[in-house]
Tab-separated table of C-alpha atoms and ligand atoms in Angstrom:
chain	number	residue	atom	x	y	z
A	1	MET	CA	0.026	0.080	0.071
A	2	LEU	CA	1.685	3.074	-1.210
A	3	PHE	CA	0.981	6.208	1.061
A	4	ILE	CA	-0.094	8.640	-0.812
A	5	SER	CA	-0.344	12.558	0.606
A	6	GLY	CA	-3.463	14.200	3.137
A	7	ARG	CA	-5.911	15.522	1.602
A	8	SER	CA	-5.378	18.762	3.528
A	9	PHE	CA	-2.133	18.469	1.151
A	10	GLU	CA	-2.440	19.796	-1.962
A	11	SER	CA	0.595	18.370	-4.602
A	12	THR	CA	2.268	21.418	-6.496
A	13	ARG	CA	3.292	18.992	-9.562
A	14	GLU	CA	1.071	16.610	-11.569
A	15	ASN	CA	1.221	12.740	-10.165
A	16	THR	CA	0.487	10.097	-12.871
A	17	VAL	CA	-1.469	6.604	-11.441
A	18	GLN	CA	1.005	5.843	-9.409
A	19	PRO	CA	4.051	7.737	-8.557
A	20	PRO	CA	7.216	6.613	-8.191
A	21	GLN	CA	9.009	4.758	-5.311
A	22	PRO	CA	10.636	7.650	-2.829
A	23	ASN	CA	14.460	7.791	-2.993
A	24	ILE	CA	15.235	7.757	1.411
A	25	LEU	CA	18.425	9.592	2.078
A	26	PHE	CA	19.061	8.793	5.896
A	27	LEU	CA	21.548	11.402	7.736
A	28	ILE	CA	22.853	10.773	10.849
A	29	ALA	CA	24.946	12.025	13.022
A	30	ASP	CA	27.627	10.121	15.916
A	31	ASP	CA	26.274	11.352	19.367
A	32	TRP	CA	24.609	14.214	18.935
A	33	SER	CA	21.842	15.522	21.752
A	34	TYR	CA	18.108	17.008	21.724
A	35	PRO	CA	17.842	20.565	21.698
A	36	HIS	CA	21.316	21.148	20.281
A	37	ALA	CA	19.851	22.969	16.754
A	38	GLY	CA	18.838	26.035	16.052
A	39	VAL	CA	14.906	25.116	14.775
A	40	TYR	CA	14.809	23.840	19.362
A	41	GLY	CA	16.122	27.583	19.930
A	42	ASP	CA	20.018	26.578	20.733
A	43	PRO	CA	21.705	30.213	20.842
A	44	THR	CA	24.857	28.872	20.553
A	45	VAL	CA	24.983	26.302	17.201
A	46	HIS	CA	23.804	27.137	13.250
A	47	THR	CA	22.858	23.804	11.442
A	48	PRO	CA	20.812	25.832	8.501
A	49	THR	CA	20.219	22.735	7.105
A	50	PHE	CA	18.626	21.092	9.945
A	51	ASP	CA	16.708	23.632	10.334
A	52	ARG	CA	16.079	23.844	6.666
A	53	LEU	CA	14.679	19.825	6.509
A	54	ALA	CA	12.254	21.414	9.579
A	55	ALA	CA	10.499	24.567	7.575
A	56	GLU	CA	10.313	22.329	4.644
A	57	GLY	CA	9.396	19.369	6.475
A	58	ALA	CA	8.326	17.963	9.717
A	59	VAL	CA	10.807	18.782	12.981
A	60	PHE	CA	10.143	15.841	15.939
A	61	GLU	CA	10.269	16.925	19.295
A	62	ASN	CA	9.670	14.028	21.520
A	63	ALA	CA	11.979	11.798	19.486
A	64	TYR	CA	14.045	9.100	21.084
A	65	CYS	CA	17.025	6.495	20.127
A	66	ALA	CA	16.066	2.699	21.335
A	67	ALA	CA	18.917	3.144	23.737
A	68	PRO	CA	21.854	5.534	24.388
A	69	SER	CA	24.826	3.636	22.489
A	70	CYS	CA	25.742	3.304	19.731
A	71	SER	CA	25.380	-0.566	17.792
A	72	PRO	CA	22.139	-1.536	19.547
A	73	SER	CA	20.643	1.724	18.354
A	74	ARG	CA	21.451	1.764	14.987
A	75	ALA	CA	20.606	-1.940	15.193
A	76	SER	CA	16.930	-0.831	16.488
A	77	ILE	CA	17.014	1.911	13.530
A	78	LEU	CA	17.576	-1.290	10.559
A	79	LEU	CA	16.212	-4.414	12.346
A	80	GLY	CA	13.006	-2.137	13.337
A	81	ARG	CA	12.793	-3.834	17.173
A	82	TYR	CA	13.546	-2.612	20.543
A	83	PRO	CA	17.523	-3.460	21.180
A	84	HIS	CA	16.599	-6.590	23.730
A	85	GLN	CA	14.681	-8.470	20.755
A	86	LEU	CA	17.938	-8.445	19.049
A	87	GLY	CA	19.831	-11.412	20.980
A	88	SER	CA	23.127	-10.231	20.428
A	89	ALA	CA	22.483	-6.656	19.111
A	90	GLY	CA	21.266	-5.421	22.151
A	91	ASN	CA	24.914	-4.446	22.980
A	92	LEU	CA	27.808	-1.714	21.853
A	93	TRP	CA	30.987	-3.801	20.242
A	94	SER	CA	28.316	-6.688	19.312
A	95	VAL	CA	27.196	-9.258	16.386
A	96	ILE	CA	24.382	-8.461	14.789
A	97	PRO	CA	22.283	-11.317	14.294
A	98	THR	CA	20.979	-11.828	9.737
A	99	LYS	CA	17.737	-13.446	10.660
A	100	PHE	CA	15.442	-10.094	11.512
A	101	PRO	CA	14.248	-8.863	8.367
A	102	ASN	CA	16.468	-5.561	7.861
A	103	TRP	CA	14.646	-2.713	5.507
A	104	VAL	CA	17.736	-1.248	3.902
A	105	SER	CA	18.312	-5.507	2.405
A	106	LEU	CA	14.695	-5.978	1.902
A	107	LEU	CA	14.714	-2.426	0.261
A	108	ALA	CA	17.775	-3.624	-2.197
A	109	LYS	CA	15.483	-6.710	-3.258
A	110	ALA	CA	13.040	-4.847	-4.245
A	111	GLY	CA	15.327	-2.790	-6.641
A	112	TYR	CA	16.894	-0.430	-4.711
A	113	HIS	CA	20.117	1.425	-5.146
A	114	THR	CA	21.448	0.905	-1.751
A	115	GLY	CA	24.910	2.178	0.371
A	116	LYS	CA	26.151	4.473	2.991
A	117	SER	CA	29.402	6.130	3.597
A	118	ARG	CA	31.175	5.691	6.507
A	119	LYS	CA	29.595	4.974	9.806
A	120	GLY	CA	26.472	2.908	9.164
A	121	TRP	CA	26.043	-0.228	11.864
A	122	GLY	CA	28.681	-0.393	14.938
A	123	PRO	CA	30.841	-0.282	16.381
A	124	GLY	CA	30.985	-4.241	16.053
A	125	ASP	CA	31.433	-7.274	13.811
A	126	PHE	CA	28.856	-7.611	10.800
A	127	GLU	CA	30.465	-10.455	9.133
A	128	ALA	CA	30.775	-13.031	12.198
A	129	GLY	CA	26.782	-12.540	12.114
A	130	GLY	CA	26.631	-13.289	8.876
A	131	TYR	CA	26.103	-10.047	6.938
A	132	GLN	CA	28.365	-9.404	3.821
A	133	GLU	CA	28.461	-6.125	3.513
A	134	ASN	CA	27.267	-3.388	6.317
A	135	PRO	CA	24.358	-3.584	7.613
A	136	ALA	CA	23.091	-0.125	6.380
A	137	GLY	CA	24.366	-1.032	2.889
A	138	LYS	CA	27.875	-1.345	0.881
A	139	ASP	CA	30.386	0.900	1.392
A	140	TYR	CA	30.848	3.698	-0.992
A	141	PRO	CA	33.809	6.833	-0.487
A	142	ASP	CA	31.557	10.085	-0.811
A	143	PHE	CA	27.655	10.265	-2.506
A	144	ASP	CA	29.039	11.005	-6.135
A	145	ALA	CA	30.638	7.272	-5.851
A	146	PHE	CA	27.200	5.988	-4.676
A	147	LEU	CA	25.463	7.910	-7.510
A	148	LYS	CA	27.427	7.121	-10.178
A	149	ASP	CA	26.809	3.069	-9.759
A	150	ARG	CA	22.597	3.830	-9.426
A	151	LYS	CA	20.762	2.998	-13.031
A	152	GLU	CA	19.184	5.377	-14.197
A	153	GLY	CA	15.458	6.435	-12.417
A	154	GLN	CA	16.358	3.306	-9.858
A	155	PRO	CA	14.770	4.075	-6.914
A	156	PHE	CA	18.048	4.587	-4.113
A	157	VAL	CA	18.614	4.544	-0.317
A	158	TYR	CA	21.687	6.345	0.664
A	159	TRP	CA	23.158	6.466	4.217
A	160	PHE	CA	25.096	8.912	5.444
A	161	GLY	CA	26.813	7.889	8.621
A	162	SER	CA	29.035	10.669	9.877
A	163	HIS	CA	31.628	10.226	12.952
A	164	ASP	CA	30.307	13.764	14.274
A	165	PRO	CA	30.227	14.283	17.137
A	166	HIS	CA	31.539	11.423	18.939
A	167	ARG	CA	34.572	12.738	20.268
A	168	ILE	CA	37.568	12.586	19.821
A	169	TYR	CA	37.433	16.932	20.072
A	170	GLU	CA	40.583	19.264	18.453
A	171	THR	CA	40.548	21.556	21.913
A	172	ASN	CA	39.148	25.015	21.098
A	173	THR	CA	37.871	24.632	17.115
A	174	GLY	CA	34.493	25.978	18.428
A	175	VAL	CA	36.525	29.745	20.346
A	176	LYS	CA	38.274	29.853	16.741
A	177	THR	CA	35.144	29.363	14.602
A	178	GLY	CA	34.373	32.749	16.571
A	179	MET	CA	31.618	30.936	18.519
A	180	ASP	CA	30.548	32.959	22.189
A	181	PRO	CA	31.021	30.276	25.257
A	182	SER	CA	29.374	33.270	27.220
A	183	LEU	CA	25.731	31.902	24.513
A	184	VAL	CA	26.447	27.944	25.482
A	185	VAL	CA	23.536	26.739	27.939
A	186	VAL	CA	25.214	24.775	29.979
A	187	PRO	CA	22.795	21.125	31.408
A	188	GLU	CA	22.643	21.013	34.285
A	189	PHE	CA	23.857	17.732	34.989
A	190	LEU	CA	27.833	19.412	34.635
A	191	PRO	CA	29.690	22.482	36.755
A	192	ASP	CA	29.262	25.959	34.888
A	193	THR	CA	32.919	26.533	34.135
A	194	PRO	CA	34.734	28.193	31.098
A	195	CYS	CA	36.883	24.158	30.521
A	196	VAL	CA	33.485	22.645	30.161
A	197	ARG	CA	31.653	25.562	28.161
A	198	ASN	CA	35.023	25.751	25.712
A	199	ASP	CA	34.276	21.628	25.469
A	200	MET	CA	30.504	21.830	25.022
A	201	LEU	CA	31.843	24.418	21.553
A	202	ASP	CA	34.261	21.893	20.886
A	203	TYR	CA	31.043	19.706	20.810
A	204	TYR	CA	28.960	22.968	18.680
A	205	TYR	CA	31.967	22.867	16.162
A	206	GLU	CA	31.231	18.931	14.872
A	207	VAL	CA	27.853	19.331	15.314
A	208	GLU	CA	27.939	21.941	12.539
A	209	ARG	CA	30.326	20.014	10.768
A	210	PHE	CA	27.794	17.544	10.337
A	211	ASP	CA	24.997	19.949	9.711
A	212	ARG	CA	27.805	21.065	6.529
A	213	GLU	CA	28.077	18.293	4.925
A	214	SER	CA	24.754	16.750	5.084
A	215	GLY	CA	23.666	20.433	3.656
A	216	ASN	CA	26.182	19.490	0.685
A	217	ILE	CA	24.729	16.555	0.232
A	218	LEU	CA	21.339	17.759	-0.497
A	219	GLN	CA	22.390	20.128	-2.627
A	220	ARG	CA	23.513	17.642	-4.782
A	221	LEU	CA	20.375	15.731	-4.905
A	222	GLU	CA	18.646	19.268	-5.935
A	223	ALA	CA	21.280	20.202	-8.348
A	224	GLU	CA	20.778	16.402	-9.898
A	225	GLY	CA	16.406	17.297	-9.540
A	226	LEU	CA	16.410	14.170	-7.179
A	227	LEU	CA	15.071	16.089	-4.252
A	228	ASP	CA	11.360	16.199	-5.212
A	229	ASN	CA	11.408	12.103	-4.422
A	230	THR	CA	13.207	11.429	-1.675
A	231	MET	CA	11.895	11.373	1.961
A	232	VAL	CA	14.777	12.834	3.999
A	233	ILE	CA	15.705	11.787	7.942
A	234	MET	CA	18.120	13.687	9.598
A	235	THR	CA	18.901	12.527	13.311
A	236	SER	CA	21.685	10.977	15.471
A	237	ASP	CA	22.691	8.045	17.011
A	238	ASN	CA	22.672	8.646	21.173
A	239	GLY	CA	23.156	11.595	23.670
A	240	MET	CA	26.617	13.818	23.983
A	241	PRO	CA	29.397	12.420	24.686
A	242	PHE	CA	29.358	13.643	28.123
A	243	PRO	CA	28.879	12.617	31.571
A	244	ARG	CA	25.826	11.283	32.662
A	245	ALA	CA	24.428	12.246	28.723
A	246	LYS	CA	25.308	9.067	26.275
A	247	ALA	CA	25.187	5.750	27.642
A	248	ASN	CA	22.122	7.010	30.121
A	249	LEU	CA	18.612	7.197	29.826
A	250	TYR	CA	18.700	10.284	30.573
A	251	ASP	CA	17.291	13.320	28.400
A	252	HIS	CA	20.697	14.327	27.096
A	253	GLY	CA	21.528	10.611	26.649
A	254	THR	CA	17.881	9.296	24.472
A	255	ARG	CA	16.297	12.263	23.085
A	256	MET	CA	17.281	12.601	19.677
A	257	PRO	CA	17.094	15.929	17.765
A	258	LEU	CA	15.301	14.593	14.085
A	259	ALA	CA	13.676	16.299	11.119
A	260	ILE	CA	11.896	14.620	7.865
A	261	TYR	CA	11.171	16.300	4.429
A	262	TRP	CA	9.576	14.778	1.308
A	263	ARG	CA	8.480	17.161	-1.073
A	264	ASN	CA	4.076	16.975	-1.300
A	265	HIS	CA	3.645	14.184	1.304
A	266	ILE	CA	4.533	16.765	4.439
A	267	GLU	CA	3.026	19.809	4.425
A	268	GLY	CA	6.543	22.445	5.755
A	269	GLY	CA	7.433	23.705	9.702
A	270	LYS	CA	4.857	20.955	11.076
A	271	ARG	CA	6.120	20.455	14.736
A	272	ILE	CA	5.088	17.105	15.980
A	273	PHE	CA	4.939	16.912	19.862
A	274	GLU	CA	3.720	12.571	19.449
A	275	PHE	CA	6.168	10.017	21.286
A	276	VAL	CA	7.934	8.528	18.670
A	277	ASN	CA	11.267	5.723	18.856
A	278	PHE	CA	13.766	4.682	16.578
A	279	VAL	CA	12.560	1.495	16.051
A	280	ASP	CA	9.160	2.852	14.178
A	281	PHE	CA	11.949	4.380	10.861
A	282	ALA	CA	12.243	0.945	9.390
A	283	PRO	CA	7.599	0.614	9.515
A	284	THR	CA	8.005	4.321	8.142
A	285	PHE	CA	9.916	3.414	5.334
A	286	MET	CA	8.894	0.418	3.839
A	287	GLU	CA	5.781	1.812	3.527
A	288	ALA	CA	7.194	4.503	2.130
A	289	ALA	CA	8.296	2.618	-0.464
A	290	GLY	CA	4.862	0.898	-1.061
A	291	MET	CA	6.018	-3.059	0.246
A	292	GLU	CA	5.036	-5.981	2.389
A	293	MET	CA	5.434	-4.731	6.708
A	294	PRO	CA	7.456	-7.694	7.536
A	295	GLN	CA	5.679	-9.214	10.828
A	296	SER	CA	9.073	-8.539	13.176
A	297	PHE	CA	8.755	-4.890	13.366
A	298	SER	CA	8.465	-3.951	16.352
A	299	GLY	CA	7.647	0.127	15.552
A	300	LYS	CA	4.813	1.884	13.858
A	301	SER	CA	5.221	3.866	10.524
A	302	LEU	CA	5.566	7.695	11.069
A	303	LEU	CA	3.173	8.597	7.894
A	304	GLU	CA	0.007	8.916	9.345
A	305	PHE	CA	1.835	12.237	11.463
A	306	PHE	CA	2.957	13.570	8.090
A	307	ASN	CA	-0.838	14.378	7.122
A	308	SER	CA	-2.800	17.430	8.529
A	309	ILE	CA	-4.840	15.889	10.887
A	310	PRO	CA	-6.209	18.453	13.147
A	311	ASP	CA	-4.536	17.219	16.999
A	312	HIS	CA	-6.437	16.047	19.311
A	313	GLY	CA	-3.954	15.208	21.958
A	314	LEU	CA	-1.380	12.692	21.682
A	315	ARG	CA	-1.817	9.871	19.417
A	316	ARG	CA	1.776	8.292	21.529
A	317	ASP	CA	2.077	9.663	24.894
A	318	LYS	CA	5.128	7.837	25.445
A	319	VAL	CA	8.689	5.677	24.589
A	320	PHE	CA	10.293	3.085	26.284
A	321	LEU	CA	13.862	3.323	26.305
A	322	GLU	CA	16.292	0.492	27.816
A	323	ARG	CA	20.380	0.070	28.017
A	324	GLU	CA	22.679	-2.902	28.852
A	325	ARG	CA	26.144	-3.069	28.425
A	326	HIS	CA	27.587	0.134	26.506
A	327	ALA	CA	31.525	0.073	26.679
A	328	ASN	CA	33.019	-3.790	29.399
A	329	VAL	CA	34.352	-1.602	32.282
A	330	ARG	CA	33.105	-3.604	34.271
A	331	LYS	CA	34.862	-6.164	36.271
A	332	GLY	CA	33.115	-9.986	34.974
A	333	ASP	CA	32.187	-8.391	31.666
A	334	LEU	CA	28.961	-7.140	33.255
A	335	SER	CA	25.966	-4.474	31.764
A	336	TYR	CA	24.380	-2.106	33.007
A	337	PRO	CA	21.377	-3.281	32.448
A	338	SER	CA	18.130	-0.571	32.808
A	339	ARG	CA	14.726	0.065	31.037
A	340	ALA	CA	12.743	3.630	31.391
A	341	VAL	CA	9.239	4.707	30.341
A	342	ARG	CA	9.157	8.271	29.278
A	343	THR	CA	6.229	10.580	29.225
A	344	LYS	CA	5.346	13.990	28.424
A	345	ASP	CA	5.578	14.380	32.360
A	346	PHE	CA	7.711	11.993	34.323
A	347	LEU	CA	10.705	9.929	33.627
A	348	TYR	CA	10.611	6.635	35.569
A	349	ILE	CA	14.005	4.027	35.109
A	350	LYS	CA	14.750	0.577	36.538
A	351	ASN	CA	18.289	-0.379	37.542
A	352	PHE	CA	18.231	-4.332	38.016
A	353	GLU	CA	21.460	-3.888	39.259
A	354	HIS	CA	21.883	-1.232	41.053
A	355	ASP	CA	24.907	-2.180	42.904
A	356	ARG	CA	27.103	-2.345	39.704
A	357	TRP	CA	28.866	1.588	38.498
A	358	PRO	CA	26.343	2.992	36.268
A	359	ALA	CA	28.969	4.757	34.530
A	360	GLY	CA	31.548	1.604	34.813
A	361	ASP	CA	34.016	0.856	37.544
A	362	PRO	CA	35.871	3.213	39.452
A	363	ASN	CA	39.358	1.275	38.626
A	364	VAL	CA	41.179	1.946	35.628
A	365	HIS	CA	39.744	-1.104	33.504
A	366	GLN	CA	42.207	-2.366	30.269
A	367	SER	CA	42.934	0.845	28.750
A	368	VAL	CA	39.399	2.856	28.708
A	369	GLY	CA	40.040	4.857	32.484
A	370	GLN	CA	38.217	4.972	34.780
A	371	PHE	CA	34.199	5.474	35.115
A	372	GLY	CA	35.222	4.420	31.456
A	373	ASP	CA	31.315	4.122	30.063
A	374	VAL	CA	31.720	8.453	29.722
A	375	ASP	CA	34.011	8.737	27.036
A	376	ASN	CA	37.170	10.713	28.042
A	377	SER	CA	37.499	14.211	27.690
A	378	ILE	CA	38.311	17.323	29.486
A	379	SER	CA	35.185	18.025	31.644
A	380	LYS	CA	35.180	14.000	33.047
A	381	TYR	CA	38.374	14.381	34.382
A	382	LEU	CA	37.067	18.003	36.114
A	383	ILE	CA	34.097	16.139	37.077
A	384	MET	CA	36.630	13.342	38.466
A	385	ALA	CA	38.960	16.081	40.388
A	386	MET	CA	35.599	17.124	42.415
A	387	GLU	CA	34.934	13.446	43.893
A	388	GLY	CA	34.131	14.510	47.642
A	389	ASN	CA	33.730	18.473	47.306
A	390	PRO	CA	30.568	19.776	45.783
A	391	THR	CA	30.048	22.492	44.983
A	392	ASP	CA	26.403	23.832	43.652
A	393	LYS	CA	26.353	19.824	42.958
A	394	ASP	CA	27.159	16.792	44.394
A	395	TYR	CA	28.676	16.909	40.004
A	396	PHE	CA	30.800	13.618	40.536
A	397	GLN	CA	27.629	11.835	41.734
A	398	LEU	CA	25.961	12.548	39.206
A	399	ALA	CA	27.575	11.248	36.185
A	400	PHE	CA	29.281	8.317	37.956
A	401	GLY	CA	27.830	7.408	41.399
A	402	LYS	CA	25.676	4.498	41.946
A	403	ARG	CA	22.144	5.006	41.224
A	404	PRO	CA	18.923	3.088	43.127
A	405	PHE	CA	16.748	0.547	42.055
A	406	GLU	CA	14.367	3.060	40.651
A	407	GLU	CA	14.058	6.232	39.469
A	408	LEU	CA	11.579	8.758	38.903
A	409	TYR	CA	11.993	12.753	37.354
A	410	VAL	CA	9.179	15.378	37.945
A	411	LEU	CA	10.090	16.802	34.413
A	412	ALA	CA	7.782	20.134	34.982
A	413	ASP	CA	9.858	21.329	37.744
A	414	ASP	CA	13.776	19.137	37.055
A	415	PRO	CA	13.942	19.285	33.023
A	416	TYR	CA	17.350	17.941	33.143
A	417	ASN	CA	16.846	14.914	35.257
A	418	LEU	CA	18.370	15.567	38.394
A	419	VAL	CA	16.087	15.110	41.555
A	420	ASN	CA	15.252	11.538	42.046
A	421	GLN	CA	10.992	11.650	43.422
A	422	ALA	CA	10.911	7.913	43.210
A	423	GLY	CA	10.658	7.504	47.828
A	424	ASN	CA	8.448	10.919	47.572
A	425	PRO	CA	5.187	9.647	48.766
A	426	LYS	CA	3.346	12.324	46.245
A	427	TYR	CA	4.427	9.840	43.751
A	428	LYS	CA	3.363	6.627	44.756
A	429	ALA	CA	0.036	6.308	42.682
A	430	ILE	CA	1.911	7.264	39.589
A	431	LYS	CA	5.925	5.944	40.267
A	432	ALA	CA	3.010	2.111	40.697
A	433	SER	CA	1.595	3.338	37.352
A	434	LEU	CA	4.715	3.708	35.447
A	435	GLU	CA	6.446	0.484	36.553
A	436	LYS	CA	3.048	-1.077	35.338
A	437	GLU	CA	3.350	0.020	31.586
A	438	LEU	CA	7.147	-0.763	31.641
A	439	GLN	CA	6.463	-4.042	32.975
A	440	THR	CA	3.800	-4.984	30.373
A	441	TRP	CA	6.151	-3.131	27.899
A	442	MET	CA	8.570	-5.226	28.633
A	443	GLU	CA	6.549	-8.780	28.500
A	444	GLU	CA	4.734	-7.624	25.278
A	445	THR	CA	7.805	-7.681	23.572
A	446	ASN	CA	9.367	-10.911	25.163
A	447	ASP	CA	12.097	-9.186	26.809
A	448	LEU	CA	14.340	-11.702	29.012
A	449	ARG	CA	14.122	-9.175	31.547
A	450	ALA	CA	10.634	-9.759	32.472
A	451	ARG	CA	11.368	-12.915	33.997
A	452	GLU	CA	14.295	-13.191	34.763
A	453	PRO	CA	15.453	-9.964	35.792
A	454	GLN	CA	18.712	-10.586	36.858
A	455	THR	CA	19.885	-12.747	33.436
A	456	ASP	CA	23.390	-12.393	33.237
A	457	TYR	CA	22.330	-12.593	29.364
A	458	TRP	CA	24.527	-9.417	28.308
A	459	ASP	CA	26.992	-9.986	30.710
A	460	LYS	CA	28.366	-12.924	28.670
A	461	VAL	CA	27.544	-11.874	25.067
A	462	LEU	CA	30.577	-11.756	23.375
A	463	TYR	CA	33.029	-8.343	23.008
A	464	THR	CA	33.833	-7.858	19.966
A	465	PRO	CA	37.922	-8.525	19.607
A	466	ASP	CA	38.205	-4.898	17.582
A	467	TYR	CA	38.010	-2.773	20.676
A	468	GLN	CA	40.783	-3.046	22.007
A	469	LYS	CA	42.774	-2.762	18.192
A	470	GLU	CA	41.120	0.776	17.794
A	471	ASN	CA	41.252	2.193	21.216
A	472	PHE	CA	45.393	1.206	21.711
A	473	ASP	CA	46.312	4.992	22.961
A	474	LEU	CA	43.580	6.025	25.010
A	475	SER	CA	45.739	5.402	27.736
A	476	GLU	CA	48.330	7.868	26.027
A	477	GLN	CA	45.154	10.421	25.604
A	478	VAL	CA	43.821	10.018	29.093
A	479	ASP	CA	47.253	10.998	30.947
A	480	SER	CA	47.136	14.169	28.939
A	481	TYR	CA	43.741	14.780	30.025
A	482	LYS	CA	44.746	14.716	33.763
A	483	MET	CA	48.432	16.675	32.614
A	484	LEU	CA	45.651	19.342	32.181
A	485	LEU	CA	43.814	19.435	35.119
A	486	ARG	CA	47.034	19.327	36.644
A	487	ASP	CA	48.584	22.832	34.803
A	488	GLY	CA	46.875	25.513	35.198
A	489	GLY	CA	48.934	27.179	32.820
A	490	SER	CA	46.851	24.355	29.796
A	491	PHE	CA	44.180	25.150	31.472
A	492	LYS	CA	44.971	29.089	29.766
A	493	GLU	CA	45.527	28.129	26.730
A	494	MET	CA	42.344	26.207	26.640
A	495	SER	CA	40.080	28.837	27.339
A	496	CYS	CA	39.986	26.302	30.524
A	497	ASN	CA	41.279	29.151	34.007
A	498	GLN	CA	38.629	28.651	36.122
B	501	CA	CA1	26.876	7.686	18.650
């Protein structure tokens, strides 16, 4: 069944009886959080490409990745299933199985030209799972090379997986390009110091680079006359690489920028508040291409939101989130398993192994340093240096400390998810109802943790060996941050004098 634009939205083009299958351009950043885009009101970062897609298409206010970690998030995008439904692929640095239908492969079989540049599914070992090439498509050096390989008139799927704004950052790139540190909105889980502001600017610098490169692809598409029939998706895989963000179920780990453009199908400037999860992408693309929907998909197509139907409240008012093992940073290869439900008003999290360290063990583990689920950065080491000396908040505890079995955040008062209200009698009934919803979802999606909360399944999943190879030089990097923290002179050089 092919989706045709809504009755209240008039097509500007003469449609033939059978419109051609749309092309799909999937632009995905690596570690970019909501609300760091111009259209969301961020005063510092410039994202003209994202803003244009939002202005001429739809922008989502409540889009969430399925898990705040590269490999499981990307697996859920490609396979349309929650990470806990994907076996080993629920972990970072894992193996992705071929037994679940993948929308890119299905569209390739149906005659689409498919391919990707840079980061597709990963990190992990796709060959060990039975894939011949990356699950996001055959690798091409760039969009031009991909287009050259396309037959005349052939519909296509192109996945552009930037490595931005994943760390490591080149220090001071933000200030050097004229960004103003005083405009940075420092998330309240980070100390507001010049050093953290500077680190945020370096992150913004890479967000802008992703936006610029995405803009170049759009320009090329337009020049080829292909934009009119292309659905363009621009988003990220998980949140910003800062403490209490990436690899956490809080908003800065899971809430994602998302804009979708599809001329003649989406009314420009649409702002969508429905709660959507990345498992919804696969069914969206299958429906847009007029393909039969695989039974295995857990998500629901987003196409219904593109029609101009008056909004009578939210049709989707919650999302479910999860995490298992991110980096291998706990003794015994242990995961830090959590599940959560996020509604408009509340975030409820269950930490199944709350005796473990959420950000990784405090002792140095292999080559990844302490608290290895947090990417190494000057912000991380600044907060580590604050241990035992809380300032306006206990940033160390927020970033690295152990957490209780249950967490409940009341979003109207606490947008940064800082004050756990799980023990507050005022919210007892709310908490019980959220807990029940979470449990029901876990049972309905056949989550092993629904019947076996302490399962060691994800602890035992192989951590693919490439990891050690590719991160060999991390200890050197850790030492350099420690030196910076000791050395006031270097701080000044980095605009980190505090
Ligand atoms: Ca990522």
